Coordinates of N, CA and C in Angstrom, one line a residue:
M21 N 119.0 108.4 140.7 CA 120.1 109.2 140.9 C 119.9 110.0 142.2
E22 N 121.0 110.1 142.9 CA 121.0 110.9 144.1 C 121.9 112.1 144.0
L23 N 121.4 113.3 144.3 CA 122.3 114.5 144.2 C 123.1 114.6 145.5
K24 N 124.4 114.6 145.3 CA 125.4 114.7 146.4 C 125.9 116.1 146.5
N25 N 126.2 116.6 147.7 CA 126.8 117.9 148.0 C 127.9 117.7 149.0
Y26 N 129.1 118.1 148.6 CA 130.3 118.0 149.5 C 131.0 119.4 149.4
F27 N 131.5 119.9 150.6 CA 132.3 121.1 150.6 C 133.8 120.6 150.8
V28 N 134.7 121.0 149.9 CA 136.1 120.7 150.1 C 136.7 121.6 151.1
Q29 N 137.2 121.0 152.2 CA 137.8 121.8 153.3 C 139.2 121.2 153.7
N30 N 140.0 122.1 154.3 CA 141.2 121.5 154.9 C 140.9 121.0 156.3
A31 N 142.0 120.6 157.1 CA 141.8 120.1 158.5 C 141.3 121.2 159.4
N32 N 141.5 122.5 159.1 CA 141.0 123.6 159.9 C 139.6 124.1 159.6
G33 N 139.0 123.4 158.6 CA 137.6 123.7 158.1 C 137.6 124.8 157.1
D34 N 138.7 125.3 156.7 CA 138.7 126.3 155.6 C 138.3 125.8 154.2
I35 N 137.4 126.5 153.6 CA 136.9 126.1 152.3 C 138.1 126.2 151.2
L36 N 138.2 125.1 150.3 CA 139.2 125.1 149.4 C 138.6 125.2 148.0
P37 N 138.4 126.4 147.5 CA 137.9 126.5 146.1 C 138.9 126.0 145.1
G38 N 138.4 125.6 143.9 CA 139.3 125.2 142.8 C 139.6 123.8 142.8
A39 N 139.1 123.0 143.8 CA 139.4 121.5 143.8 C 138.8 120.8 142.6
T40 N 139.4 119.7 142.2 CA 138.8 118.9 141.2 C 138.4 117.6 141.8
A41 N 137.4 117.0 141.2 CA 136.9 115.7 141.7 C 136.6 114.8 140.5
A42 N 136.8 113.5 140.8 CA 136.6 112.4 139.8 C 135.8 111.3 140.6
L43 N 134.8 110.8 139.9 CA 134.1 109.7 140.4 C 134.4 108.4 139.7
Y44 N 134.8 107.4 140.4 CA 135.3 106.1 139.8 C 134.4 104.9 140.2
L45 N 134.4 104.0 139.4 CA 133.8 102.6 139.8 C 134.7 102.1 140.9
P46 N 134.2 101.5 142.0 CA 134.9 101.2 143.1 C 136.2 100.3 142.8
G47 N 137.3 100.7 143.4 CA 138.5 99.9 143.2 C 139.1 99.9 141.9
T48 N 138.7 100.8 141.0 CA 139.2 100.9 139.6 C 139.7 102.3 139.3
T49 N 140.1 102.4 138.0 CA 140.4 103.8 137.5 C 139.4 104.1 136.4
S50 N 138.3 103.4 136.4 CA 137.2 103.6 135.4 C 136.3 104.7 135.8
L51 N 136.3 105.8 135.1 CA 135.4 107.0 135.5 C 134.0 106.5 135.2
V52 N 133.1 107.0 136.1 CA 131.7 106.8 136.0 C 131.1 107.7 135.0
S53 N 130.2 107.2 134.2 CA 129.6 108.0 133.2 C 128.2 108.3 133.7
D54 N 127.5 109.2 133.0 CA 126.1 109.6 133.2 C 125.9 110.4 134.5
L55 N 126.9 111.2 134.8 CA 126.8 112.2 135.9 C 125.9 113.3 135.5
K56 N 125.2 113.9 136.4 CA 124.3 115.0 136.1 C 124.6 116.2 137.1
D57 N 124.3 117.4 136.7 CA 124.4 118.5 137.7 C 123.0 118.7 138.4
S58 N 122.9 119.7 139.2 CA 121.7 119.9 140.0 C 120.5 120.2 139.1
D59 N 120.7 120.6 137.9 CA 119.6 120.9 137.0 C 119.3 119.7 136.1
G60 N 120.0 118.6 136.2 CA 119.8 117.4 135.4 C 120.5 117.4 134.1
A61 N 121.4 118.4 133.9 CA 122.2 118.5 132.6 C 123.4 117.5 132.8
A62 N 124.0 117.0 131.7 CA 125.2 116.2 131.8 C 126.3 117.0 132.4
L63 N 127.1 116.2 133.2 CA 128.2 116.8 134.0 C 129.5 116.0 133.6
A64 N 130.5 116.6 133.1 CA 131.8 115.9 132.8 C 132.3 115.3 134.0
N65 N 133.2 114.3 133.8 CA 133.8 113.6 134.9 C 135.3 113.4 134.5
P66 N 136.3 114.1 135.1 CA 136.2 114.9 136.3 C 135.5 116.2 136.2
F67 N 135.2 116.8 137.4 CA 134.5 118.1 137.4 C 135.2 118.9 138.5
A68 N 134.9 120.2 138.5 CA 135.5 121.2 139.5 C 134.5 121.6 140.5
A69 N 135.1 122.0 141.7 CA 134.3 122.6 142.8 C 134.0 124.0 142.4
T70 N 133.0 124.5 143.0 CA 132.6 126.0 142.8 C 133.6 126.8 143.5
A71 N 133.4 128.2 143.4 CA 134.3 129.1 144.1 C 134.0 129.0 145.6
D72 N 132.9 128.4 146.0 CA 132.6 128.2 147.4 C 133.0 126.9 147.9
G73 N 133.8 126.1 147.1 CA 134.3 124.8 147.5 C 133.3 123.7 147.4
L74 N 132.1 124.0 146.7 CA 131.0 123.0 146.6 C 131.3 122.0 145.5
L75 N 131.2 120.7 145.8 CA 131.2 119.6 144.8 C 129.8 119.2 144.8
Q76 N 129.1 119.2 143.6 CA 127.7 118.8 143.5 C 127.6 118.0 142.3
F77 N 127.0 116.8 142.5 CA 126.7 116.0 141.3 C 125.6 114.9 141.6
A78 N 125.1 114.4 140.7 CA 124.2 113.3 140.8 C 124.7 112.1 140.0
A79 N 124.6 110.9 140.6 CA 125.1 109.7 140.0 C 124.1 108.6 140.1
P80 N 124.1 107.7 139.2 CA 123.2 106.5 139.3 C 123.4 105.8 140.7
N81 N 122.4 105.1 141.1 CA 122.5 104.3 142.4 C 123.7 103.4 142.3
G82 N 124.5 103.3 143.4 CA 125.6 102.5 143.4 C 126.7 103.0 144.4
T83 N 127.7 102.2 144.5 CA 128.9 102.6 145.3 C 130.0 103.0 144.4
Y84 N 130.8 104.1 144.8 CA 131.8 104.7 144.0 C 132.9 105.1 144.9
D85 N 134.1 105.4 144.2 CA 135.2 106.0 144.8 C 135.3 107.5 144.3
L86 N 135.2 108.5 145.3 CA 135.3 109.9 144.9 C 136.7 110.3 145.3
T87 N 137.4 110.8 144.3 CA 138.7 111.3 144.5 C 138.7 112.8 144.3
V88 N 139.2 113.6 145.3 CA 139.2 115.0 145.3 C 140.7 115.5 145.4
S89 N 141.1 116.3 144.5 CA 142.4 116.8 144.4 C 142.5 118.3 144.5
T90 N 143.4 118.8 145.4 CA 143.6 120.2 145.6 C 145.0 120.4 146.2
L91 N 145.6 121.5 145.9 CA 146.9 121.9 146.5 C 147.9 120.8 146.5
G92 N 147.9 120.0 145.3 CA 148.9 119.0 145.2 C 148.6 117.7 146.0
R93 N 147.5 117.6 146.5 CA 147.1 116.4 147.3 C 145.8 115.8 146.8
S94 N 145.7 114.5 146.9 CA 144.5 113.8 146.5 C 144.0 112.9 147.7
Y95 N 142.7 112.9 147.8 CA 142.0 112.2 148.8 C 140.9 111.3 148.2
T96 N 140.8 110.0 148.5 CA 139.7 109.2 148.0 C 138.8 108.7 149.2
V97 N 137.6 108.8 148.9 CA 136.6 108.2 149.9 C 135.6 107.3 149.1
R98 N 135.1 106.3 149.7 CA 134.1 105.5 149.1 C 132.7 106.1 149.5
I99 N 131.8 106.3 148.5 CA 130.5 106.9 148.7 C 129.5 105.9 148.2
Q100 N 128.2 106.2 148.5 CA 127.1 105.4 148.0 C 126.0 106.4 147.6
C101 N 125.5 106.2 146.4 CA 124.4 107.0 145.9 C 123.1 106.1 145.9
N102 N 122.1 106.6 146.5 CA 120.9 105.8 146.6 C 119.7 106.8 146.6
D103 N 119.0 106.8 145.6 CA 117.8 107.7 145.4 C 116.7 107.1 146.2
G104 N 116.4 107.8 147.3 CA 115.3 107.4 148.2 C 113.9 107.5 147.6
A105 N 113.9 108.2 146.5 CA 112.5 108.4 145.8 C 112.1 107.1 145.1
L106 N 113.1 106.2 144.8 CA 112.7 105.0 144.1 C 112.0 104.1 145.1
R107 N 111.0 103.4 144.7 CA 110.3 102.5 145.6 C 110.1 101.1 144.9
P108 N 110.0 100.1 145.7 CA 109.7 98.8 145.1 C 108.3 98.9 144.5
R109 N 108.1 97.9 143.6 CA 106.8 97.8 142.9 C 105.7 97.7 144.0
S110 N 104.5 98.3 143.7 CA 103.5 98.4 144.7 C 103.0 97.0 145.2
G111 N 103.1 96.0 144.4 CA 102.7 94.7 144.9 C 103.6 94.0 145.8
Y112 N 104.8 94.5 145.9 CA 105.9 93.9 146.7 C 105.4 93.8 148.2
Y113 N 105.0 95.0 148.7 CA 104.6 95.0 150.1 C 103.3 94.2 150.3
A114 N 102.3 94.3 149.4 CA 101.1 93.6 149.5 C 101.4 92.0 149.5
N115 N 102.2 91.6 148.7 CA 102.6 90.1 148.7 C 103.3 89.7 149.9
A116 N 104.1 90.6 150.5 CA 104.9 90.2 151.6 C 104.2 90.2 153.0
R117 N 103.0 90.8 153.0 CA 102.2 90.8 154.3 C 101.5 89.5 154.5
S118 N 101.4 89.2 155.8 CA 100.7 88.0 156.2 C 99.5 88.2 157.0
E119 N 99.0 89.5 157.1 CA 97.9 89.8 157.9 C 96.6 89.3 157.3
A120 N 95.7 88.9 158.2 CA 94.4 88.5 157.7 C 93.5 89.7 157.7
P121 N 92.6 89.7 156.8 CA 91.7 90.8 156.7 C 90.8 90.9 158.0
I122 N 90.5 92.1 158.4 CA 89.6 92.3 159.6 C 88.2 92.2 159.1
E123 N 87.4 91.4 159.9 CA 86.0 91.2 159.5 C 85.1 91.7 160.5

């Protein structure tokens, strides 16, 4: 899971508190489950921005549509979550190398 942080702003850069956000499977109206907050606790979907306009959530690795609604308007952007802490199995790189040992 990757923790994402977005600030909801208007075209002038003003923070817009009170926005709501929903995370969907791409190209669908199916809400993503298993969202977490910054402490790892379950997070409802849809969820609200903080008073500072911060949208913060963690989602399983994948591609999603994030829809943000505020002041009677909705905007959708495609996002990707990718936890860089995940690494391939240790043998992957060893098996992929073709170097000969130095003697």
